PDB file of C-alpha atoms in Angstrom:
ATOM      1  CA  UNK A 232      15.713   7.772 -42.893  1.00 55.00           C
ATOM      2  CA  UNK A 233      17.861   8.329 -39.892  1.00 68.00           C
ATOM      3  CA  UNK A 234      20.086   4.920 -38.307  1.00 78.00           C
ATOM      4  CA  UNK A 235      17.943   4.356 -35.458  1.00 81.00           C
ATOM      5  CA  UNK A 236      20.432   1.900 -33.039  1.00 84.00           C
ATOM      6  CA  UNK A 237      19.516  -0.172 -29.982  1.00 83.00           C
ATOM      7  CA  UNK A 238      20.899   2.109 -27.566  1.00 82.00           C
ATOM      8  CA  UNK A 239      18.556   5.406 -28.916  1.00 81.00           C
ATOM      9  CA  UNK A 240      15.783   2.683 -27.869  1.00 80.00           C
ATOM     10  CA  UNK A 241      17.249   2.011 -24.803  1.00 80.00           C
ATOM     11  CA  UNK A 242      17.332   5.660 -23.655  1.00 80.00           C
ATOM     12  CA  UNK A 243      14.314   6.176 -24.636  1.00 75.00           C
ATOM     13  CA  UNK A 244      12.581   3.378 -23.003  1.00 72.00           C
ATOM     14  CA  UNK A 245      14.657   4.148 -20.027  1.00 68.00           C
ATOM     15  CA  UNK A 246      13.170   8.106 -19.950  1.00 69.00           C
ATOM     16  CA  UNK A 247       9.869   6.610 -20.479  1.00 63.00           C
ATOM     17  CA  UNK A 248       9.006   3.271 -19.511  1.00 59.00           C
ATOM     18  CA  UNK A 249       7.245   2.704 -22.909  1.00 65.00           C
ATOM     19  CA  UNK A 250       7.968  -0.484 -24.647  1.00 65.00           C
ATOM     20  CA  UNK A 251      10.720  -1.608 -26.814  1.00 71.00           C
ATOM     21  CA  UNK A 252       8.585  -1.749 -29.867  1.00 73.00           C
ATOM     22  CA  UNK A 253       6.731   1.457 -29.323  1.00 74.00           C
ATOM     23  CA  UNK A 254       9.488   3.412 -28.701  1.00 78.00           C
ATOM     24  CA  UNK A 255      11.472   2.096 -31.769  1.00 80.00           C
ATOM     25  CA  UNK A 256       8.518   3.463 -34.264  1.00 80.00           C
ATOM     26  CA  UNK A 257       8.497   6.704 -32.242  1.00 80.00           C
ATOM     27  CA  UNK A 258      12.571   6.880 -33.044  1.00 83.00           C
ATOM     28  CA  UNK A 259      11.441   5.922 -36.471  1.00 84.00           C
ATOM     29  CA  UNK A 260       8.398   8.395 -37.504  1.00 83.00           C
ATOM     30  CA  UNK A 261      10.496  11.220 -35.623  1.00 83.00           C
ATOM     31  CA  UNK A 262      13.050  10.410 -37.926  1.00 82.00           C
ATOM     32  CA  UNK A 263      15.793   9.670 -34.920  1.00 83.00           C
ATOM     33  CA  UNK A 264      14.780  12.853 -33.024  1.00 84.00           C
ATOM     34  CA  UNK A 265      15.043  12.231 -29.581  1.00 83.00           C
ATOM     35  CA  UNK A 266      12.544  15.125 -28.080  1.00 83.00           C
ATOM     36  CA  UNK A 267      10.223  14.624 -31.212  1.00 83.00           C
ATOM     37  CA  UNK A 268       9.953  10.861 -30.478  1.00 81.00           C
ATOM     38  CA  UNK A 269       9.263  11.511 -26.579  1.00 76.00           C
ATOM     39  CA  UNK A 270       7.016  14.087 -27.343  1.00 75.00           C
ATOM     40  CA  UNK A 271       5.313  11.570 -30.194  1.00 72.00           C
ATOM     41  CA  UNK A 272       5.074   8.588 -27.179  1.00 70.00           C
ATOM     42  CA  UNK A 273       3.537  11.432 -24.654  1.00 65.00           C
ATOM     43  CA  UNK A 274       0.419  12.322 -27.484  1.00 65.00           C
ATOM     44  CA  UNK A 275      -0.263   8.666 -28.341  1.00 62.00           C
ATOM     45  CA  UNK A 276      -0.384   7.926 -24.914  1.00 58.00           C
ATOM     46  CA  UNK A 277      -2.403  10.202 -23.862  1.00 46.00           C
ATOM     47  CA  UNK A 278      -4.817  10.138 -26.355  1.00 42.00           C
ATOM     48  CA  UNK A 279      -5.492   6.087 -24.746  1.00 46.00           C
ATOM     49  CA  UNK A 280      -5.898   7.414 -21.331  1.00 41.00           C
ATOM     50  CA  UNK A 281      -9.411   7.252 -21.503  1.00 49.00           C
ATOM     51  CA  UNK A 282      -9.711   4.009 -23.439  1.00 48.00           C
ATOM     52  CA  UNK A 283      -8.029   2.432 -20.199  1.00 47.00           C
ATOM     53  CA  UNK A 284      -9.949   3.885 -17.567  1.00 52.00           C
ATOM     54  CA  UNK A 285     -12.409   1.033 -17.750  1.00 53.00           C
ATOM     55  CA  UNK A 286      -9.438  -1.627 -17.663  1.00 57.00           C
ATOM     56  CA  UNK A 287      -8.115  -3.412 -14.371  1.00 58.00           C
ATOM     57  CA  UNK A 288      -5.521  -2.422 -12.299  1.00 69.00           C
ATOM     58  CA  UNK A 289      -4.868  -5.392  -9.800  1.00 84.00           C
ATOM     59  CA  UNK A 290      -0.938  -5.391  -9.927  1.00 93.00           C
ATOM     60  CA  UNK A 291       1.056  -2.302  -8.349  1.00 96.00           C
ATOM     61  CA  UNK A 292       3.015  -1.739  -5.367  1.00 97.00           C
ATOM     62  CA  UNK A 293       3.202  -0.332  -1.728  1.00 98.00           C
ATOM     63  CA  UNK A 294       5.297   2.401  -0.454  1.00 98.00           C
ATOM     64  CA  UNK A 295       6.021   4.375   2.156  1.00 98.00           C
ATOM     65  CA  UNK A 296       7.885   7.567   3.032  1.00 96.00           C
ATOM     66  CA  UNK A 297       8.232   9.349   6.348  1.00 95.00           C
ATOM     67  CA  UNK A 298       8.801  13.666   6.432  1.00 91.00           C
ATOM     68  CA  UNK A 299      11.626  14.273   8.877  1.00 86.00           C
ATOM     69  CA  UNK A 300       9.175  15.627  11.361  1.00 85.00           C
ATOM     70  CA  UNK A 301       8.276  12.001  11.758  1.00 84.00           C
ATOM     71  CA  UNK A 302       4.755  12.033   9.726  1.00 89.00           C
ATOM     72  CA  UNK A 303       4.210   9.869   6.921  1.00 95.00           C
ATOM     73  CA  UNK A 304       2.613   8.336   4.047  1.00 97.00           C
ATOM     74  CA  UNK A 305       1.501   5.079   3.127  1.00 98.00           C
ATOM     75  CA  UNK A 306       0.688   4.766  -0.261  1.00 98.00           C
ATOM     76  CA  UNK A 307      -1.170   1.647  -2.916  1.00 97.00           C
ATOM     77  CA  UNK A 308      -0.281   2.783  -6.430  1.00 97.00           C
ATOM     78  CA  UNK A 309      -1.736  -0.178  -8.813  1.00 95.00           C
ATOM     79  CA  UNK A 310      -1.051  -0.725 -12.719  1.00 93.00           C
ATOM     80  CA  UNK A 311      -2.396  -3.645 -14.563  1.00 90.00           C
ATOM     81  CA  UNK A 312       0.811  -5.925 -15.259  1.00 89.00           C
ATOM     82  CA  UNK A 313       3.144  -7.176 -12.843  1.00 90.00           C
ATOM     83  CA  UNK A 314       6.125  -6.389 -15.800  1.00 90.00           C
ATOM     84  CA  UNK A 315       5.178  -2.607 -15.004  1.00 90.00           C
ATOM     85  CA  UNK A 316       5.130  -2.790 -11.630  1.00 94.00           C
ATOM     86  CA  UNK A 317       8.594  -4.559 -11.431  1.00 93.00           C
ATOM     87  CA  UNK A 318       9.828  -1.504 -13.490  1.00 92.00           C
ATOM     88  CA  UNK A 319      11.850   1.413 -12.508  1.00 92.00           C
ATOM     89  CA  UNK A 320       9.763   3.993 -14.234  1.00 91.00           C
ATOM     90  CA  UNK A 321       6.531   3.056 -12.356  1.00 94.00           C
ATOM     91  CA  UNK A 322       8.508   2.436  -8.902  1.00 95.00           C
ATOM     92  CA  UNK A 323       9.701   5.971  -9.344  1.00 95.00           C
ATOM     93  CA  UNK A 324       6.232   7.382  -9.975  1.00 96.00           C
ATOM     94  CA  UNK A 325       5.170   6.132  -6.662  1.00 97.00           C
ATOM     95  CA  UNK A 326       8.018   7.256  -4.561  1.00 97.00           C
ATOM     96  CA  UNK A 327       7.223  10.915  -6.518  1.00 96.00           C
ATOM     97  CA  UNK A 328       3.418  10.698  -5.819  1.00 97.00           C
ATOM     98  CA  UNK A 329       4.024   9.461  -2.140  1.00 97.00           C
ATOM     99  CA  UNK A 330       6.355  12.331  -1.209  1.00 96.00           C
ATOM    100  CA  UNK A 331       3.959  14.678  -2.566  1.00 96.00           C
ATOM    101  CA  UNK A 332       1.043  13.187  -0.418  1.00 96.00           C
ATOM    102  CA  UNK A 333       3.960  13.372   2.453  1.00 94.00           C
ATOM    103  CA  UNK A 334       4.006  17.161   1.650  1.00 91.00           C
ATOM    104  CA  UNK A 335       0.095  17.867   0.755  1.00 93.00           C
ATOM    105  CA  UNK A 336      -1.377  16.012   3.603  1.00 92.00           C
ATOM    106  CA  UNK A 337      -4.976  15.610   1.775  1.00 94.00           C
ATOM    107  CA  UNK A 338      -7.698  13.988   3.415  1.00 94.00           C
ATOM    108  CA  UNK A 339      -9.334  11.525   0.779  1.00 96.00           C
ATOM    109  CA  UNK A 340      -8.162  10.236  -2.696  1.00 96.00           C
ATOM    110  CA  UNK A 341      -9.726  12.839  -4.618  1.00 96.00           C
ATOM    111  CA  UNK A 342      -8.161  15.379  -2.596  1.00 97.00           C
ATOM    112  CA  UNK A 343      -4.476  13.450  -3.156  1.00 97.00           C
ATOM    113  CA  UNK A 344      -5.163  13.574  -7.108  1.00 96.00           C
ATOM    114  CA  UNK A 345      -6.107  17.116  -6.958  1.00 96.00           C
ATOM    115  CA  UNK A 346      -2.544  18.019  -5.141  1.00 96.00           C
ATOM    116  CA  UNK A 347       0.261  19.603  -6.533  1.00 94.00           C
ATOM    117  CA  UNK A 348       2.897  17.446  -8.431  1.00 94.00           C
ATOM    118  CA  UNK A 349       5.393  19.913  -7.536  1.00 88.00           C
ATOM    119  CA  UNK A 350       5.704  20.664 -11.150  1.00 82.00           C
ATOM    120  CA  UNK A 351       2.622  22.698 -12.039  1.00 87.00           C
ATOM    121  CA  UNK A 352       0.814  19.743 -12.397  1.00 91.00           C
ATOM    122  CA  UNK A 353      -2.119  17.728 -10.407  1.00 95.00           C
ATOM    123  CA  UNK A 354      -1.122  14.385  -9.158  1.00 96.00           C
ATOM    124  CA  UNK A 355      -3.947  12.799 -11.672  1.00 93.00           C
ATOM    125  CA  UNK A 356      -2.096  15.045 -14.224  1.00 91.00           C
ATOM    126  CA  UNK A 357       1.078  13.275 -13.742  1.00 93.00           C
ATOM    127  CA  UNK A 358      -0.116  10.274 -13.183  1.00 93.00           C
ATOM    128  CA  UNK A 359      -1.979  10.785 -16.489  1.00 88.00           C
ATOM    129  CA  UNK A 360       1.080  11.074 -18.035  1.00 86.00           C
ATOM    130  CA  UNK A 361       2.907   7.912 -16.564  1.00 87.00           C
ATOM    131  CA  UNK A 362      -0.233   6.100 -17.984  1.00 85.00           C
ATOM    132  CA  UNK A 363       0.501   7.326 -21.194  1.00 81.00           C
ATOM    133  CA  UNK A 364       4.327   6.396 -21.180  1.00 82.00           C
ATOM    134  CA  UNK A 365       3.980   3.522 -19.907  1.00 84.00           C
ATOM    135  CA  UNK A 366       0.738   2.273 -21.455  1.00 81.00           C
ATOM    136  CA  UNK A 367      -1.216   1.066 -18.946  1.00 84.00           C
ATOM    137  CA  UNK A 368      -4.126   2.188 -16.583  1.00 86.00           C
ATOM    138  CA  UNK A 369      -1.820   3.588 -13.428  1.00 91.00           C
ATOM    139  CA  UNK A 370      -4.403   4.104 -10.623  1.00 92.00           C
ATOM    140  CA  UNK A 371      -3.746   5.870  -6.650  1.00 96.00           C
ATOM    141  CA  UNK A 372      -5.903   3.442  -5.072  1.00 95.00           C
ATOM    142  CA  UNK A 373      -5.545   4.396  -1.402  1.00 97.00           C
ATOM    143  CA  UNK A 374      -3.311   6.067   0.926  1.00 97.00           C
ATOM    144  CA  UNK A 375      -3.333   6.439   4.819  1.00 97.00           C
ATOM    145  CA  UNK A 376      -1.389   9.521   6.031  1.00 96.00           C
ATOM    146  CA  UNK A 377      -0.458   9.844   9.897  1.00 95.00           C
ATOM    147  CA  UNK A 378       0.873  13.724  11.362  1.00 88.00           C
ATOM    148  CA  UNK A 379       1.852  12.546  14.195  1.00 80.00           C
ATOM    149  CA  UNK A 380       5.493  12.937  15.649  1.00 80.00           C
ATOM    150  CA  UNK A 381       5.749   9.179  16.199  1.00 94.00           C
ATOM    151  CA  UNK A 382       5.455   6.960  13.188  1.00 96.00           C
ATOM    152  CA  UNK A 383       7.142   4.005  11.604  1.00 96.00           C
ATOM    153  CA  UNK A 384       6.722   1.970   8.405  1.00 97.00           C
ATOM    154  CA  UNK A 385       7.917  -1.360   6.887  1.00 98.00           C
ATOM    155  CA  UNK A 386       7.315  -2.551   3.512  1.00 98.00           C
ATOM    156  CA  UNK A 387       7.538  -6.301   2.779  1.00 97.00           C
ATOM    157  CA  UNK A 388       8.420  -8.164  -0.538  1.00 96.00           C
ATOM    158  CA  UNK A 389       6.442 -11.225  -1.225  1.00 94.00           C
ATOM    159  CA  UNK A 390       9.128 -12.281  -4.012  1.00 93.00           C
ATOM    160  CA  UNK A 391      12.298 -10.851  -5.038  1.00 93.00           C
ATOM    161  CA  UNK A 392      11.115  -9.911  -8.782  1.00 92.00           C
ATOM    162  CA  UNK A 393       8.226  -7.649  -7.512  1.00 95.00           C
ATOM    163  CA  UNK A 394       8.650  -4.157  -5.315  1.00 96.00           C
ATOM    164  CA  UNK A 395       6.645  -4.381  -1.888  1.00 97.00           C
ATOM    165  CA  UNK A 396       3.375  -6.019  -1.919  1.00 97.00           C
ATOM    166  CA  UNK A 397       2.620  -5.841   1.674  1.00 97.00           C
ATOM    167  CA  UNK A 398       2.937  -1.880   3.163  1.00 98.00           C
ATOM    168  CA  UNK A 399       2.386  -1.205   7.278  1.00 98.00           C
ATOM    169  CA  UNK A 400       2.060   2.828   8.890  1.00 98.00           C
ATOM    170  CA  UNK A 401       1.786   2.638  12.472  1.00 97.00           C
ATOM    171  CA  UNK A 402       1.369   5.898  15.097  1.00 96.00           C
ATOM    172  CA  UNK A 403       2.815   5.648  18.268  1.00 96.00           C
ATOM    173  CA  UNK A 404       2.736   7.686  21.418  1.00 95.00           C
ATOM    174  CA  UNK A 405       6.363   8.646  22.143  1.00 94.00           C
ATOM    175  CA  UNK A 406       9.435   7.596  20.239  1.00 91.00           C
ATOM    176  CA  UNK A 407      10.413   3.783  20.309  1.00 91.00           C
ATOM    177  CA  UNK A 408      13.249   1.862  18.699  1.00 92.00           C
ATOM    178  CA  UNK A 409      10.252  -1.191  18.649  1.00 95.00           C
ATOM    179  CA  UNK A 410       8.176   0.935  15.759  1.00 96.00           C
ATOM    180  CA  UNK A 411       9.639  -0.837  13.140  1.00 96.00           C
ATOM    181  CA  UNK A 412       9.068  -4.303  14.487  1.00 97.00           C
ATOM    182  CA  UNK A 413       5.906  -3.832  15.708  1.00 98.00           C
ATOM    183  CA  UNK A 414       5.118  -2.610  11.621  1.00 98.00           C
ATOM    184  CA  UNK A 415       6.501  -5.886  10.625  1.00 97.00           C
ATOM    185  CA  UNK A 416       4.175  -7.550  13.272  1.00 98.00           C
ATOM    186  CA  UNK A 417       1.898  -6.479  11.827  1.00 98.00           C
ATOM    187  CA  UNK A 418       2.530  -6.626   7.887  1.00 97.00           C
ATOM    188  CA  UNK A 419       2.994 -10.820   9.164  1.00 96.00           C
ATOM    189  CA  UNK A 420       0.065 -10.832  11.115  1.00 97.00           C
ATOM    190  CA  UNK A 421      -2.825  -8.776   9.578  1.00 96.00           C
ATOM    191  CA  UNK A 422      -4.383  -7.697  13.067  1.00 97.00           C
ATOM    192  CA  UNK A 423      -7.892  -5.454  12.306  1.00 97.00           C
ATOM    193  CA  UNK A 424      -7.739  -3.219  15.120  1.00 98.00           C
ATOM    194  CA  UNK A 425      -5.877  -1.864  17.730  1.00 98.00           C
ATOM    195  CA  UNK A 426      -7.693  -3.066  21.166  1.00 97.00           C
ATOM    196  CA  UNK A 427     -10.541  -4.511  22.137  1.00 96.00           C
ATOM    197  CA  UNK A 428     -11.835  -1.168  22.440  1.00 96.00           C
ATOM    198  CA  UNK A 429     -11.707  -0.151  19.375  1.00 97.00           C
ATOM    199  CA  UNK A 430     -13.845  -3.359  17.862  1.00 96.00           C
ATOM    200  CA  UNK A 431     -17.591  -2.035  17.515  1.00 96.00           C
ATOM    201  CA  UNK A 432     -20.057  -3.677  19.296  1.00 96.00           C
ATOM    202  CA  UNK A 433     -22.216  -5.715  16.575  1.00 96.00           C
ATOM    203  CA  UNK A 434     -18.865  -7.632  15.430  1.00 95.00           C
ATOM    204  CA  UNK A 435     -18.546  -8.509  19.235  1.00 95.00           C
ATOM    205  CA  UNK A 436     -21.906  -9.474  19.487  1.00 95.00           C
ATOM    206  CA  UNK A 437     -22.013 -11.741  16.196  1.00 95.00           C
ATOM    207  CA  UNK A 438     -19.122 -13.370  17.320  1.00 93.00           C
ATOM    208  CA  UNK A 439     -20.595 -14.361  20.422  1.00 92.00           C
ATOM    209  CA  UNK A 440     -23.381 -15.652  18.551  1.00 91.00           C
ATOM    210  CA  UNK A 441     -21.205 -17.765  16.342  1.00 92.00           C
ATOM    211  CA  UNK A 442     -19.280 -19.312  19.717  1.00 91.00           C
ATOM    212  CA  UNK A 443     -22.754 -19.812  21.381  1.00 91.00           C
ATOM    213  CA  UNK A 444     -23.718 -21.754  17.885  1.00 92.00           C
ATOM    214  CA  UNK A 445     -20.448 -23.563  17.423  1.00 90.00           C
ATOM    215  CA  UNK A 446     -20.483 -24.749  20.862  1.00 89.00           C
ATOM    216  CA  UNK A 447     -24.258 -26.141  20.996  1.00 88.00           C
ATOM    217  CA  UNK A 448     -23.756 -27.898  17.388  1.00 87.00           C
ATOM    218  CA  UNK A 449     -20.865 -29.763  19.255  1.00 86.00           C
ATOM    219  CA  UNK A 450     -22.869 -30.801  21.922  1.00 88.00           C
ATOM    220  CA  UNK A 451     -21.667 -29.090  25.059  1.00 88.00           C
ATOM    221  CA  UNK A 452     -23.250 -28.781  28.354  1.00 89.00           C
ATOM    222  CA  UNK A 453     -25.704 -26.122  28.846  1.00 89.00           C
ATOM    223  CA  UNK A 454     -24.007 -24.787  32.089  1.00 90.00           C
ATOM    224  CA  UNK A 455     -21.054 -24.864  30.432  1.00 90.00           C
ATOM    225  CA  UNK A 456     -21.857 -22.336  27.692  1.00 90.00           C
ATOM    226  CA  UNK A 457     -21.266 -19.045  28.994  1.00 87.00           C
ATOM    227  CA  UNK A 458     -17.819 -19.769  30.307  1.00 93.00           C
ATOM    228  CA  UNK A 459     -16.864 -21.898  26.553  1.00 92.00           C
ATOM    229  CA  UNK A 460     -18.461 -18.209  24.865  1.00 91.00           C
ATOM    230  CA  UNK A 461     -16.503 -16.252  26.865  1.00 92.00           C
ATOM    231  CA  UNK A 462     -12.986 -18.216  26.398  1.00 94.00           C
ATOM    232  CA  UNK A 463     -13.784 -18.434  22.242  1.00 94.00           C
ATOM    233  CA  UNK A 464     -14.488 -14.660  22.483  1.00 94.00           C
ATOM    234  CA  UNK A 465     -11.222 -14.036  23.938  1.00 95.00           C
ATOM    235  CA  UNK A 466      -9.878 -15.816  21.557  1.00 95.00           C
ATOM    236  CA  UNK A 467     -11.438 -13.849  18.517  1.00 94.00           C
ATOM    237  CA  UNK A 468      -9.549 -10.524  20.360  1.00 96.00           C
ATOM    238  CA  UNK A 469      -6.054 -12.523  20.678  1.00 96.00           C
ATOM    239  CA  UNK A 470      -6.585 -12.788  16.699  1.00 95.00           C
ATOM    240  CA  UNK A 471      -7.801  -9.527  15.644  1.00 97.00           C
ATOM    241  CA  UNK A 472      -6.448  -7.074  18.146  1.00 98.00           C
ATOM    242  CA  UNK A 473      -2.931  -6.165  17.655  1.00 98.00           C
ATOM    243  CA  UNK A 474      -2.275  -5.153  21.594  1.00 98.00           C
ATOM    244  CA  UNK A 475      -3.549  -9.212  22.070  1.00 97.00           C
ATOM    245  CA  UNK A 476      -1.412 -10.904  19.811  1.00 98.00           C
ATOM    246  CA  UNK A 477       1.395 -12.337  20.509  1.00 97.00           C
ATOM    247  CA  UNK A 478       4.264 -10.578  19.652  1.00 97.00           C
ATOM    248  CA  UNK A 479       5.661 -12.277  16.134  1.00 95.00           C
ATOM    249  CA  UNK A 480       9.782 -11.901  17.841  1.00 95.00           C
ATOM    250  CA  UNK A 481       8.668 -13.360  21.404  1.00 95.00           C
ATOM    251  CA  UNK A 482       5.733 -15.330  21.305  1.00 93.00           C
ATOM    252  CA  UNK A 483       5.591 -15.393  25.588  1.00 96.00           C
ATOM    253  CA  UNK A 484       4.537 -11.903  25.287  1.00 97.00           C
ATOM    254  CA  UNK A 485       1.504  -9.433  23.722  1.00 97.00           C
ATOM    255  CA  UNK A 486       2.305  -6.892  21.540  1.00 98.00           C
ATOM    256  CA  UNK A 487       0.819  -4.562  24.687  1.00 97.00           C
ATOM    257  CA  UNK A 488       3.970  -5.832  26.888  1.00 98.00           C
ATOM    258  CA  UNK A 489       6.462  -5.230  24.205  1.00 97.00           C
ATOM    259  CA  UNK A 490       5.157  -1.927  24.139  1.00 98.00           C
ATOM    260  CA  UNK A 491       4.488  -1.183  27.884  1.00 97.00           C
ATOM    261  CA  UNK A 492       8.019  -1.976  28.033  1.00 97.00           C
ATOM    262  CA  UNK A 493       8.792   0.694  25.906  1.00 97.00           C
ATOM    263  CA  UNK A 494       6.770   3.038  27.502  1.00 97.00           C
ATOM    264  CA  UNK A 495       4.800   3.831  24.533  1.00 97.00           C
ATOM    265  CA  UNK A 496       1.152   2.620  22.595  1.00 96.00           C
ATOM    266  CA  UNK A 497       0.048   2.407  19.350  1.00 97.00           C
ATOM    267  CA  UNK A 498      -2.882   4.745  18.747  1.00 96.00           C
ATOM    268  CA  UNK A 499      -3.433   3.596  15.063  1.00 97.00           C
ATOM    269  CA  UNK A 500      -2.146   1.608  12.061  1.00 98.00           C
ATOM    270  CA  UNK A 501      -2.723   1.389   8.307  1.00 98.00           C
ATOM    271  CA  UNK A 502      -1.770  -2.080   6.680  1.00 98.00           C
ATOM    272  CA  UNK A 503      -2.050  -2.634   2.755  1.00 98.00           C
ATOM    273  CA  UNK A 504      -1.476  -5.227   0.508  1.00 96.00           C
ATOM    274  CA  UNK A 505      -1.657  -4.990  -3.433  1.00 95.00           C
ATOM    275  CA  UNK A 506      -5.267  -5.996  -4.951  1.00 87.00           C
ATOM    276  CA  UNK A 507      -6.758  -6.851  -1.459  1.00 87.00           C
ATOM    277  CA  UNK A 508      -9.383  -4.652  -0.019  1.00 74.00           C
TER     278      UNK A 508
END
């Protein structure tokens, strides 16, 4: 029987991301042969992929990658535990996937999973391998891909022990140094729409209905209701739309005023928080 050292186990764990005991057992079974142990971990792990399909993957990270042409992708990759999310191997997997998505520019998650992982495998096959070695369900939950030449991103850590849990990708009409600041603002204030023109009519109608019902419940005079309702709907727009929000770095200005000063505007954005809709 080969002498299995702690260094051997550590080397295999760093390469695969598998648990310490799994690495030790694989090395014992392989009689100390590193390559055989690596293969055993892979084979055993792949057998468990199907079993893990139904399990919940509510932890993970958000990451982004901007290409040299200015296009970019924001990705949420999920796993089952924060222990794996904090691991170097899981974060390497996420970075590889987001870079491949920038190159592939798929339209949806199915197309993303079918895209080339860069080594002859699909991204789904690449993630299945990560699933196998890490021993947890690894799931590409969602991504946003902007092909404009003017894209900025921001990633936020909610805990120093975890990888970024909030990420923003924002597309602008031109180059500007405030792009990242606006992305940071979106991360903090989570607007739903870019402008009031983007808010669906049924959503506005519902806000009017709620505003009127609330004003009546408060006993406001009938003659004052139209003005009160309009004021509250305007307040809704200031909370829900990016351009009308007070700017995070200067509350005396709206985001629109800051962008106007830079000579650009925002055309769209995506904001992801791990585990949230």
